[in-house]
Structure formats: structure tokens, C-alpha cells
mmCIF file of N, CA and C and ligand atoms in Angstrom:
data_model
loop_
_atom_site.group_PDB
_atom_site.id
_atom_site.type_symbol
_atom_site.label_atom_id
_atom_site.label_comp_id
_atom_site.label_asym_id
_atom_site.label_seq_id
_atom_site.Cartn_x
_atom_site.Cartn_y
_atom_site.Cartn_z
ATOM 1 N N MET S 1 93.675 106.734 93.993
ATOM 2 C CA MET S 1 93.289 105.345 94.113
ATOM 3 C C MET S 1 93.963 104.706 95.326
ATOM 4 N N PHE S 2 93.160 103.966 96.096
ATOM 5 C CA PHE S 2 93.718 103.147 97.207
ATOM 6 C C PHE S 2 94.423 101.951 96.596
ATOM 7 N N THR S 3 95.638 101.633 96.999
ATOM 8 C CA THR S 3 96.339 100.537 96.352
ATOM 9 C C THR S 3 96.540 99.315 97.286
ATOM 10 N N ASN S 4 96.812 99.568 98.556
ATOM 11 C CA ASN S 4 96.947 98.424 99.468
ATOM 12 C C ASN S 4 96.981 98.910 100.919
ATOM 13 N N VAL S 5 96.800 97.967 101.837
ATOM 14 C CA VAL S 5 96.984 98.303 103.255
ATOM 15 C C VAL S 5 98.502 98.444 103.431
ATOM 16 N N GLU S 6 98.929 99.645 103.801
ATOM 17 C CA GLU S 6 100.365 99.908 103.873
ATOM 18 C C GLU S 6 100.906 99.459 105.249
ATOM 19 N N HIS S 7 100.181 99.847 106.290
ATOM 20 C CA HIS S 7 100.586 99.351 107.635
ATOM 21 C C HIS S 7 99.417 99.490 108.592
ATOM 22 N N ILE S 8 99.588 98.834 109.734
ATOM 23 C CA ILE S 8 98.642 98.937 110.827
ATOM 24 C C ILE S 8 99.365 99.547 111.989
ATOM 25 N N GLY S 9 98.806 100.576 112.597
ATOM 26 C CA GLY S 9 99.453 101.303 113.705
ATOM 27 C C GLY S 9 98.939 100.783 115.029
ATOM 28 N N ILE S 10 99.846 100.526 115.965
ATOM 29 C CA ILE S 10 99.525 100.024 117.276
ATOM 30 C C ILE S 10 100.100 100.976 118.313
ATOM 31 N N ALA S 11 99.258 101.484 119.217
ATOM 32 C CA ALA S 11 99.697 102.390 120.246
ATOM 33 C C ALA S 11 100.229 101.597 121.421
ATOM 34 N N VAL S 12 101.430 101.941 121.875
ATOM 35 C CA VAL S 12 102.045 101.208 123.008
ATOM 36 C C VAL S 12 102.551 102.220 124.022
ATOM 37 N N LYS S 13 102.682 101.724 125.265
ATOM 38 C CA LYS S 13 103.194 102.601 126.308
ATOM 39 C C LYS S 13 104.715 102.664 126.345
ATOM 40 N N ASP S 14 105.315 101.489 126.056
ATOM 41 C CA ASP S 14 106.767 101.364 126.186
ATOM 42 C C ASP S 14 107.266 100.621 124.931
ATOM 43 N N ILE S 15 107.855 101.391 124.043
ATOM 44 C CA ILE S 15 108.165 100.784 122.700
ATOM 45 C C ILE S 15 109.280 99.718 122.799
ATOM 46 N N ALA S 16 110.189 99.870 123.736
ATOM 47 C CA ALA S 16 111.243 98.866 123.897
ATOM 48 C C ALA S 16 110.639 97.553 124.347
ATOM 49 N N PHE S 17 109.736 97.642 125.299
ATOM 50 C CA PHE S 17 109.035 96.449 125.800
ATOM 51 C C PHE S 17 108.227 95.814 124.679
ATOM 52 N N SER S 18 107.472 96.608 123.935
ATOM 53 C CA SER S 18 106.613 96.095 122.886
ATOM 54 C C SER S 18 107.440 95.591 121.684
ATOM 55 N N ASN S 19 108.572 96.214 121.390
ATOM 56 C CA ASN S 19 109.444 95.727 120.328
ATOM 57 C C ASN S 19 109.834 94.283 120.607
ATOM 58 N N ALA S 20 110.136 93.999 121.873
ATOM 59 C CA ALA S 20 110.586 92.656 122.237
ATOM 60 C C ALA S 20 109.444 91.643 122.072
ATOM 61 N N ILE S 21 108.247 92.071 122.449
ATOM 62 C CA ILE S 21 107.076 91.156 122.310
ATOM 63 C C ILE S 21 106.775 90.873 120.841
ATOM 64 N N PHE S 22 106.757 91.925 120.007
ATOM 65 C CA PHE S 22 106.456 91.764 118.574
ATOM 66 C C PHE S 22 107.588 91.019 117.855
ATOM 67 N N ALA S 23 108.823 91.269 118.252
ATOM 68 C CA ALA S 23 109.970 90.564 117.704
ATOM 69 C C ALA S 23 109.826 89.082 117.943
ATOM 70 N N SER S 24 109.360 88.743 119.142
ATOM 71 C CA SER S 24 109.151 87.342 119.494
ATOM 72 C C SER S 24 107.960 86.752 118.722
ATOM 73 N N LEU S 25 106.890 87.540 118.590
ATOM 74 C CA LEU S 25 105.712 87.074 117.807
ATOM 75 C C LEU S 25 106.063 86.812 116.358
ATOM 76 N N PHE S 26 106.729 87.790 115.748
ATOM 77 C CA PHE S 26 107.003 87.697 114.300
ATOM 78 C C PHE S 26 108.287 86.912 113.989
ATOM 79 N N ASN S 27 109.077 86.653 115.004
ATOM 80 C CA ASN S 27 110.398 86.048 114.814
ATOM 81 C C ASN S 27 111.294 86.873 113.953
ATOM 82 N N GLN S 28 111.275 88.177 114.128
ATOM 83 C CA GLN S 28 112.162 89.092 113.422
ATOM 84 C C GLN S 28 112.264 90.405 114.200
ATOM 85 N N GLN S 29 113.319 91.136 114.005
ATOM 86 C CA GLN S 29 113.511 92.431 114.656
ATOM 87 C C GLN S 29 112.842 93.526 113.836
ATOM 88 N N PRO S 30 112.461 94.661 114.469
ATOM 89 C CA PRO S 30 112.014 95.790 113.682
ATOM 90 C C PRO S 30 113.096 96.244 112.712
ATOM 91 N N TYR S 31 112.713 96.658 111.498
ATOM 92 C CA TYR S 31 113.719 97.065 110.527
ATOM 93 C C TYR S 31 114.044 98.552 110.597
ATOM 94 N N LYS S 32 113.240 99.263 111.381
ATOM 95 C CA LYS S 32 113.441 100.712 111.445
ATOM 96 C C LYS S 32 112.846 101.267 112.717
ATOM 97 N N ALA S 33 113.508 102.297 113.282
ATOM 98 C CA ALA S 33 112.968 103.061 114.387
ATOM 99 C C ALA S 33 113.105 104.513 113.994
ATOM 100 N N GLU S 34 112.074 105.288 114.324
ATOM 101 C CA GLU S 34 112.076 106.680 113.853
ATOM 102 C C GLU S 34 111.314 107.556 114.793
ATOM 103 N N ILE S 35 111.846 108.717 115.112
ATOM 104 C CA ILE S 35 111.096 109.714 115.897
ATOM 105 C C ILE S 35 110.403 110.683 114.942
ATOM 106 N N VAL S 36 109.124 110.895 115.135
ATOM 107 C CA VAL S 36 108.395 111.899 114.341
ATOM 108 C C VAL S 36 108.098 113.047 115.280
ATOM 109 N N ALA S 37 108.988 114.034 115.297
ATOM 110 C CA ALA S 37 108.901 115.151 116.295
ATOM 111 C C ALA S 37 107.577 115.908 116.120
ATOM 112 N N SER S 38 107.082 116.109 114.872
ATOM 113 C CA SER S 38 105.888 116.884 114.684
ATOM 114 C C SER S 38 104.670 116.217 115.304
ATOM 115 N N GLU S 39 104.714 114.896 115.474
ATOM 116 C CA GLU S 39 103.564 114.169 116.078
ATOM 117 C C GLU S 39 103.878 113.737 117.516
ATOM 118 N N SER S 40 105.058 114.074 118.011
ATOM 119 C CA SER S 40 105.493 113.654 119.343
ATOM 120 C C SER S 40 105.354 112.147 119.561
ATOM 121 N N VAL S 41 105.906 111.398 118.617
ATOM 122 C CA VAL S 41 105.874 109.930 118.752
ATOM 123 C C VAL S 41 107.249 109.319 118.377
ATOM 124 N N MET S 42 107.528 108.184 119.013
ATOM 125 C CA MET S 42 108.607 107.293 118.569
ATOM 126 C C MET S 42 107.945 106.156 117.878
ATOM 127 N N THR S 43 108.496 105.699 116.769
ATOM 128 C CA THR S 43 107.882 104.617 116.030
ATOM 129 C C THR S 43 108.908 103.497 115.796
ATOM 130 N N SER S 44 108.405 102.275 115.577
ATOM 131 C CA SER S 44 109.252 101.220 115.037
ATOM 132 C C SER S 44 108.432 100.427 114.050
ATOM 133 N N PHE S 45 109.065 99.825 113.085
ATOM 134 C CA PHE S 45 108.384 99.132 112.017
ATOM 135 C C PHE S 45 108.843 97.712 111.841
ATOM 136 N N PHE S 46 107.891 96.840 111.709
ATOM 137 C CA PHE S 46 108.119 95.448 111.324
ATOM 138 C C PHE S 46 107.507 95.240 109.919
ATOM 139 N N LYS S 47 108.061 94.291 109.182
ATOM 140 C CA LYS S 47 107.500 94.035 107.840
ATOM 141 C C LYS S 47 107.035 92.589 107.724
ATOM 142 N N ILE S 48 105.757 92.434 107.360
ATOM 143 C CA ILE S 48 105.200 91.107 107.180
ATOM 144 C C ILE S 48 104.717 91.049 105.730
ATOM 145 N N GLY S 49 105.460 90.446 104.861
ATOM 146 C CA GLY S 49 105.131 90.484 103.431
ATOM 147 C C GLY S 49 105.119 91.922 102.977
ATOM 148 N N ASN S 50 104.016 92.349 102.368
ATOM 149 C CA ASN S 50 103.932 93.735 101.904
ATOM 150 C C ASN S 50 103.297 94.692 102.881
ATOM 151 N N THR S 51 102.945 94.179 104.048
ATOM 152 C CA THR S 51 102.277 95.013 105.048
ATOM 153 C C THR S 51 103.230 95.246 106.220
ATOM 154 N N LYS S 52 103.174 96.443 106.760
ATOM 155 C CA LYS S 52 104.016 96.764 107.893
ATOM 156 C C LYS S 52 103.175 96.944 109.166
ATOM 157 N N ILE S 53 103.840 96.720 110.249
ATOM 158 C CA ILE S 53 103.212 97.000 111.552
ATOM 159 C C ILE S 53 104.053 98.145 112.181
ATOM 160 N N GLU S 54 103.348 99.211 112.542
ATOM 161 C CA GLU S 54 103.990 100.392 113.129
ATOM 162 C C GLU S 54 103.620 100.433 114.614
ATOM 163 N N LEU S 55 104.630 100.422 115.459
ATOM 164 C CA LEU S 55 104.373 100.631 116.891
ATOM 165 C C LEU S 55 104.596 102.127 117.183
ATOM 166 N N LEU S 56 103.735 102.706 117.971
ATOM 167 C CA LEU S 56 103.867 104.132 118.294
ATOM 168 C C LEU S 56 103.825 104.348 119.784
ATOM 169 N N GLN S 57 104.822 105.055 120.297
ATOM 170 C CA GLN S 57 104.874 105.466 121.696
ATOM 171 C C GLN S 57 104.923 106.993 121.743
ATOM 172 N N ALA S 58 104.132 107.582 122.626
ATOM 173 C CA ALA S 58 104.114 109.048 122.788
ATOM 174 C C ALA S 58 105.440 109.512 123.365
ATOM 175 N N THR S 59 105.938 110.668 122.920
ATOM 176 C CA THR S 59 107.100 111.261 123.549
ATOM 177 C C THR S 59 106.702 112.491 124.381
ATOM 178 N N SER S 60 105.403 112.792 124.382
ATOM 179 C CA SER S 60 104.888 113.911 125.160
ATOM 180 C C SER S 60 103.458 113.592 125.555
ATOM 181 N N GLU S 61 103.041 114.147 126.687
ATOM 182 C CA GLU S 61 101.676 113.855 127.142
ATOM 183 C C GLU S 61 100.667 114.561 126.201
ATOM 184 N N HIS S 62 101.125 115.453 125.352
ATOM 185 C CA HIS S 62 100.207 116.159 124.427
ATOM 186 C C HIS S 62 100.041 115.379 123.126
ATOM 187 N N SER S 63 100.823 114.327 122.952
ATOM 188 C CA SER S 63 100.728 113.534 121.745
ATOM 189 C C SER S 63 99.362 112.842 121.621
ATOM 190 N N ALA S 64 98.854 112.734 120.387
ATOM 191 C CA ALA S 64 97.593 112.010 120.185
ATOM 192 C C ALA S 64 97.683 110.576 120.667
ATOM 193 N N ILE S 65 98.878 109.993 120.666
ATOM 194 C CA ILE S 65 99.032 108.593 121.145
ATOM 195 C C ILE S 65 98.831 108.541 122.658
ATOM 196 N N ALA S 66 99.351 109.553 123.371
ATOM 197 C CA ALA S 66 99.190 109.602 124.832
ATOM 198 C C ALA S 66 97.699 109.692 125.185
ATOM 199 N N LYS S 67 96.978 110.538 124.416
ATOM 200 C CA LYS S 67 95.563 110.745 124.677
ATOM 201 C C LYS S 67 94.762 109.490 124.372
ATOM 202 N N PHE S 68 95.163 108.789 123.269
ATOM 203 C CA PHE S 68 94.480 107.556 122.883
ATOM 204 C C PHE S 68 94.662 106.494 123.972
ATOM 205 N N ILE S 69 95.905 106.350 124.462
ATOM 206 C CA ILE S 69 96.157 105.300 125.478
ATOM 207 C C ILE S 69 95.437 105.658 126.797
ATOM 208 N N GLU S 70 95.376 106.941 127.103
ATOM 209 C CA GLU S 70 94.656 107.357 128.301
ATOM 210 C C GLU S 70 93.197 106.967 128.236
ATOM 211 N N LYS S 71 92.579 107.139 127.056
ATOM 212 C CA LYS S 71 91.160 106.843 126.868
ATOM 213 C C LYS S 71 90.906 105.346 126.685
ATOM 214 N N LYS S 72 91.705 104.679 125.842
ATOM 215 C CA LYS S 72 91.370 103.338 125.406
ATOM 216 C C LYS S 72 92.379 102.280 125.819
ATOM 217 N N GLY S 73 93.515 102.708 126.312
ATOM 218 C CA GLY S 73 94.559 101.730 126.608
ATOM 219 C C GLY S 73 95.359 101.433 125.372
ATOM 220 N N GLU S 74 96.344 100.530 125.520
ATOM 221 C CA GLU S 74 97.152 100.145 124.391
ATOM 222 C C GLU S 74 96.321 99.376 123.387
ATOM 223 N N GLY S 75 96.728 99.411 122.144
ATOM 224 C CA GLY S 75 96.057 98.567 121.129
ATOM 225 C C GLY S 75 96.047 99.182 119.757
ATOM 226 N N MET S 76 95.213 98.608 118.909
ATOM 227 C CA MET S 76 95.145 99.055 117.496
ATOM 228 C C MET S 76 94.745 100.502 117.420
ATOM 229 N N HIS S 77 95.532 101.260 116.691
ATOM 230 C CA HIS S 77 95.321 102.716 116.655
ATOM 231 C C HIS S 77 94.810 103.179 115.290
ATOM 232 N N HIS S 78 95.447 102.712 114.210
ATOM 233 C CA HIS S 78 94.984 103.112 112.886
ATOM 234 C C HIS S 78 95.337 102.103 111.830
ATOM 235 N N ILE S 79 94.601 102.194 110.708
ATOM 236 C CA ILE S 79 94.956 101.424 109.492
ATOM 237 C C ILE S 79 95.370 102.405 108.439
ATOM 238 N N ALA S 80 96.550 102.158 107.848
ATOM 239 C CA ALA S 80 97.070 103.063 106.817
ATOM 240 C C ALA S 80 96.962 102.433 105.449
ATOM 241 N N TYR S 81 96.422 103.186 104.523
ATOM 242 C CA TYR S 81 96.264 102.722 103.152
ATOM 243 C C TYR S 81 97.230 103.515 102.264
ATOM 244 N N ALA S 82 97.939 102.815 101.428
ATOM 245 C CA ALA S 82 98.729 103.502 100.391
ATOM 246 C C ALA S 82 97.816 104.014 99.333
ATOM 247 N N VAL S 83 98.050 105.237 98.926
ATOM 248 C CA VAL S 83 97.288 105.838 97.810
ATOM 249 C C VAL S 83 98.303 106.354 96.787
ATOM 250 N N ASP S 84 97.849 106.380 95.526
ATOM 251 C CA ASP S 84 98.824 106.804 94.468
ATOM 252 C C ASP S 84 98.914 108.330 94.362
ATOM 253 N N ASP S 85 97.863 109.032 94.814
ATOM 254 C CA ASP S 85 97.867 110.520 94.731
ATOM 255 C C ASP S 85 97.119 111.060 95.912
ATOM 256 N N ILE S 86 97.832 111.388 96.983
ATOM 257 C CA ILE S 86 97.209 111.725 98.252
ATOM 258 C C ILE S 86 96.395 113.035 98.146
ATOM 259 N N VAL S 87 96.880 113.968 97.365
ATOM 260 C CA VAL S 87 96.133 115.236 97.244
ATOM 261 C C VAL S 87 94.781 114.985 96.562
ATOM 262 N N ALA S 88 94.794 114.183 95.514
ATOM 263 C CA ALA S 88 93.549 113.859 94.814
ATOM 264 C C ALA S 88 92.592 113.080 95.707
ATOM 265 N N GLU S 89 93.121 112.118 96.491
ATOM 266 C CA GLU S 89 92.239 111.326 97.367
ATOM 267 C C GLU S 89 91.678 112.215 98.483
ATOM 268 N N MET S 90 92.489 113.114 99.032
ATOM 269 C CA MET S 90 91.975 114.022 100.041
ATOM 270 C C MET S 90 90.852 114.859 99.520
ATOM 271 N N ALA S 91 90.982 115.375 98.290
ATOM 272 C CA ALA S 91 89.916 116.173 97.709
ATOM 273 C C ALA S 91 88.681 115.368 97.482
ATOM 274 N N ARG S 92 88.866 114.142 97.012
ATOM 275 C CA ARG S 92 87.705 113.258 96.734
ATOM 276 C C ARG S 92 86.994 112.899 98.042
ATOM 277 N N LEU S 93 87.764 112.553 99.077
ATOM 278 C CA LEU S 93 87.139 112.115 100.325
ATOM 279 C C LEU S 93 86.483 113.261 101.051
ATOM 280 N N ASN S 94 87.080 114.446 100.932
ATOM 281 C CA ASN S 94 86.473 115.648 101.520
ATOM 282 C C ASN S 94 85.112 115.910 100.857
ATOM 283 N N GLU S 95 85.087 115.793 99.548
ATOM 284 C CA GLU S 95 83.871 115.946 98.755
ATOM 285 C C GLU S 95 82.799 114.969 99.187
ATOM 286 N N GLU S 96 83.241 113.698 99.519
ATOM 287 C CA GLU S 96 82.344 112.643 99.940
ATOM 288 C C GLU S 96 81.841 112.819 101.383
ATOM 289 N N GLY S 97 82.403 113.801 102.108
ATOM 290 C CA GLY S 97 81.925 114.113 103.448
ATOM 291 C C GLY S 97 82.769 113.494 104.564
ATOM 292 N N PHE S 98 83.911 112.893 104.231
ATOM 293 C CA PHE S 98 84.798 112.419 105.297
ATOM 294 C C PHE S 98 85.498 113.600 105.961
ATOM 295 N N VAL S 99 85.824 113.426 107.249
ATOM 296 C CA VAL S 99 86.453 114.517 107.994
ATOM 297 C C VAL S 99 87.972 114.319 107.978
ATOM 298 N N LEU S 100 88.680 115.184 107.261
ATOM 299 C CA LEU S 100 90.125 115.102 107.152
ATOM 300 C C LEU S 100 90.751 115.853 108.372
ATOM 301 N N LEU S 101 91.787 115.302 108.943
ATOM 302 C CA LEU S 101 92.373 115.891 110.133
ATOM 303 C C LEU S 101 93.445 116.959 109.752
ATOM 304 N N SER S 102 93.788 117.074 108.460
ATOM 305 C CA SER S 102 94.659 118.191 108.069
ATOM 306 C C SER S 102 94.203 118.602 106.654
ATOM 307 N N GLU S 103 94.454 119.873 106.351
ATOM 308 C CA GLU S 103 94.023 120.366 105.030
ATOM 309 C C GLU S 103 94.992 120.008 103.943
ATOM 310 N N THR S 104 96.244 119.836 104.349
ATOM 311 C CA THR S 104 97.252 119.410 103.369
ATOM 312 C C THR S 104 97.978 118.194 103.925
ATOM 313 N N PRO S 105 98.640 117.409 103.051
ATOM 314 C CA PRO S 105 99.358 116.257 103.583
ATOM 315 C C PRO S 105 100.477 116.689 104.483
ATOM 316 N N LYS S 106 100.746 115.873 105.498
ATOM 317 C CA LYS S 106 101.843 116.158 106.422
ATOM 318 C C LYS S 106 102.937 115.107 106.229
ATOM 319 N N ARG S 107 104.156 115.445 106.651
ATOM 320 C CA ARG S 107 105.230 114.528 106.559
ATOM 321 C C ARG S 107 105.141 113.541 107.726
ATOM 322 N N GLY S 108 104.952 112.225 107.428
ATOM 323 C CA GLY S 108 104.878 111.224 108.485
ATOM 324 C C GLY S 108 106.139 110.392 108.599
ATOM 325 N N ALA S 109 106.052 109.304 109.334
ATOM 326 C CA ALA S 109 107.207 108.395 109.461
ATOM 327 C C ALA S 109 107.412 107.623 108.130
ATOM 328 N N ASP S 110 108.585 107.048 108.001
ATOM 329 C CA ASP S 110 108.865 106.077 106.944
ATOM 330 C C ASP S 110 108.779 106.730 105.549
ATOM 331 N N ASN S 111 109.226 108.018 105.475
ATOM 332 C CA ASN S 111 109.284 108.683 104.160
ATOM 333 C C ASN S 111 107.949 108.765 103.447
ATOM 334 N N LYS S 112 106.930 109.192 104.209
ATOM 335 C CA LYS S 112 105.576 109.261 103.651
ATOM 336 C C LYS S 112 104.948 110.625 103.827
ATOM 337 N N LEU S 113 104.125 111.017 102.853
ATOM 338 C CA LEU S 113 103.165 112.083 103.053
ATOM 339 C C LEU S 113 101.906 111.436 103.590
ATOM 340 N N VAL S 114 101.321 111.991 104.640
ATOM 341 C CA VAL S 114 100.182 111.358 105.277
ATOM 342 C C VAL S 114 99.060 112.323 105.546
ATOM 343 N N CYS S 115 97.850 111.778 105.655
ATOM 344 C CA CYS S 115 96.694 112.536 106.137
ATOM 345 C C CYS S 115 95.786 111.556 106.862
ATOM 346 N N PHE S 116 95.241 111.974 108.013
ATOM 347 C CA PHE S 116 94.351 111.101 108.771
ATOM 348 C C PHE S 116 92.891 111.503 108.545
ATOM 349 N N LEU S 117 92.020 110.515 108.618
ATOM 350 C CA LEU S 117 90.564 110.760 108.540
ATOM 351 C C LEU S 117 89.989 110.475 109.905
ATOM 352 N N HIS S 118 89.172 111.417 110.376
ATOM 353 C CA HIS S 118 88.564 111.303 111.722
ATOM 354 C C HIS S 118 87.707 110.041 111.828
ATOM 355 N N PRO S 119 87.865 109.261 112.915
ATOM 356 C CA PRO S 119 87.116 108.022 113.046
ATOM 357 C C PRO S 119 85.566 108.225 113.091
ATOM 358 N N LYS S 120 85.131 109.438 113.423
ATOM 359 C CA LYS S 120 83.678 109.650 113.477
ATOM 360 C C LYS S 120 83.021 109.522 112.106
ATOM 361 N N SER S 121 83.828 109.677 111.058
ATOM 362 C CA SER S 121 83.282 109.547 109.709
ATOM 363 C C SER S 121 83.613 108.216 109.034
ATOM 364 N N THR S 122 84.297 107.331 109.749
ATOM 365 C CA THR S 122 84.733 106.081 109.153
ATOM 366 C C THR S 122 84.421 104.854 110.027
ATOM 367 N N GLY S 123 83.286 104.909 110.683
ATOM 368 C CA GLY S 123 82.868 103.739 111.478
ATOM 369 C C GLY S 123 83.757 103.449 112.689
ATOM 370 N N GLY S 124 84.377 104.496 113.237
ATOM 371 C CA GLY S 124 85.137 104.341 114.443
ATOM 372 C C GLY S 124 86.603 103.940 114.236
ATOM 373 N N VAL S 125 87.037 103.892 112.944
ATOM 374 C CA VAL S 125 88.427 103.472 112.642
ATOM 375 C C VAL S 125 89.186 104.690 112.193
ATOM 376 N N LEU S 126 90.288 104.998 112.864
ATOM 377 C CA LEU S 126 91.174 106.048 112.423
ATOM 378 C C LEU S 126 91.909 105.540 111.170
ATOM 379 N N ILE S 127 91.776 106.305 110.100
ATOM 380 C CA ILE S 127 92.377 105.902 108.829
ATOM 381 C C ILE S 127 93.476 106.877 108.410
ATOM 382 N N GLU S 128 94.594 106.331 108.009
ATOM 383 C CA GLU S 128 95.698 107.107 107.517
ATOM 384 C C GLU S 128 95.840 106.873 106.030
ATOM 385 N N LEU S 129 95.935 107.932 105.276
ATOM 386 C CA LEU S 129 96.281 107.811 103.838
ATOM 387 C C LEU S 129 97.775 108.063 103.770
ATOM 388 N N CYS S 130 98.532 107.288 103.004
ATOM 389 C CA CYS S 130 99.930 107.613 102.851
ATOM 390 C C CYS S 130 100.436 107.394 101.455
ATOM 391 N N GLN S 131 101.363 108.258 101.088
ATOM 392 C CA GLN S 131 101.976 108.194 99.760
ATOM 393 C C GLN S 131 103.464 108.311 99.945
ATOM 394 N N GLU S 132 104.198 107.420 99.352
ATOM 395 C CA GLU S 132 105.637 107.424 99.430
ATOM 396 C C GLU S 132 106.163 108.778 98.852
ATOM 397 N N ILE S 133 107.159 109.365 99.546
ATOM 398 C CA ILE S 133 107.790 110.591 99.024
ATOM 399 C C ILE S 133 108.883 110.149 98.061
ATOM 400 N N LYS S 134 108.762 110.572 96.846
ATOM 401 C CA LYS S 134 109.786 110.244 95.853
ATOM 402 C C LYS S 134 110.763 111.404 95.764
ATOM 403 N N GLU S 135 112.010 111.154 96.233
ATOM 404 C CA GLU S 135 113.016 112.215 96.191
ATOM 405 C C GLU S 135 113.451 112.384 94.738
ATOM 406 N N VAL S 136 113.534 113.633 94.337
ATOM 407 C CA VAL S 136 114.014 113.863 92.938
ATOM 408 C C VAL S 136 115.316 114.623 92.945
HETATM 409 CO CO1 LIG Y 1 100.862 105.156 110.576
#
């Protein structure tokens, strides 16, 4: 089940520069910065109520973020929805004909299991499913 919009991802060229702009916009500092080596990105997170804003800067020219900025420039990159059972949602969406970008959930930023849906099956919007990792 989809439960809420968890965060909105924004691709940026220079995360330090963009952190300052968004800090000024929101009147608050990012609460977290994190490198996701597997995706070749640096991220930072702001929190607005229950929704987060994730800034993403590529750390390699092979990163999906570098390719996105090359094609489209900086801007909105993805919408992430929290789901209660990511494996079940992936199976359901695959059955419905959506194009999943990984066969199994991957470890993303902010202590999440994530899976992306290709924008060609979702009206041009890159969608991220995410589920909080509960440490036991
Ligand atoms: Co994200």
C-alpha cells in the first residue's frame, strides 16, 4: 500500500550551493547529508512537515543524476512514495505492467529500501518506492 509522499528528489549540480539556496527558502538547514556510493550521489535532506526534500548531486559522470542534468538540466528528478511492503508493491506494479528499474529492492539514502519505476510507464515521472529499514 502507498502511504504518503515520502520525499521529492531534486537534481543539482553543486549541492553546497543548492543547500544554501534551499536553506534560505525553507528557513532551515538540511538535517542530514549522505553519500550513496552505489548510486554515485551525494544527498542532503530537508524536512517540511512529513515530507522531505532530497537534493542529489552526482559524484561521477556515470551517475544517473549526471546523465539527467546533462539532458534536462537541474530540477525535479523524482517523487518518492512510502510503501508499507516494497516487495509486495513491486510484484503488484510489475504485474500491472510498470517498468521496474531493479528486480529486488536496493539500499537507498536515509535508511530506506528503494526501487525506481521507469518514467516511460508513469507519464514521464520517475517514481521511487521506499520502505523504512527496521533494524532488528
Ligand atoms: Co529519493
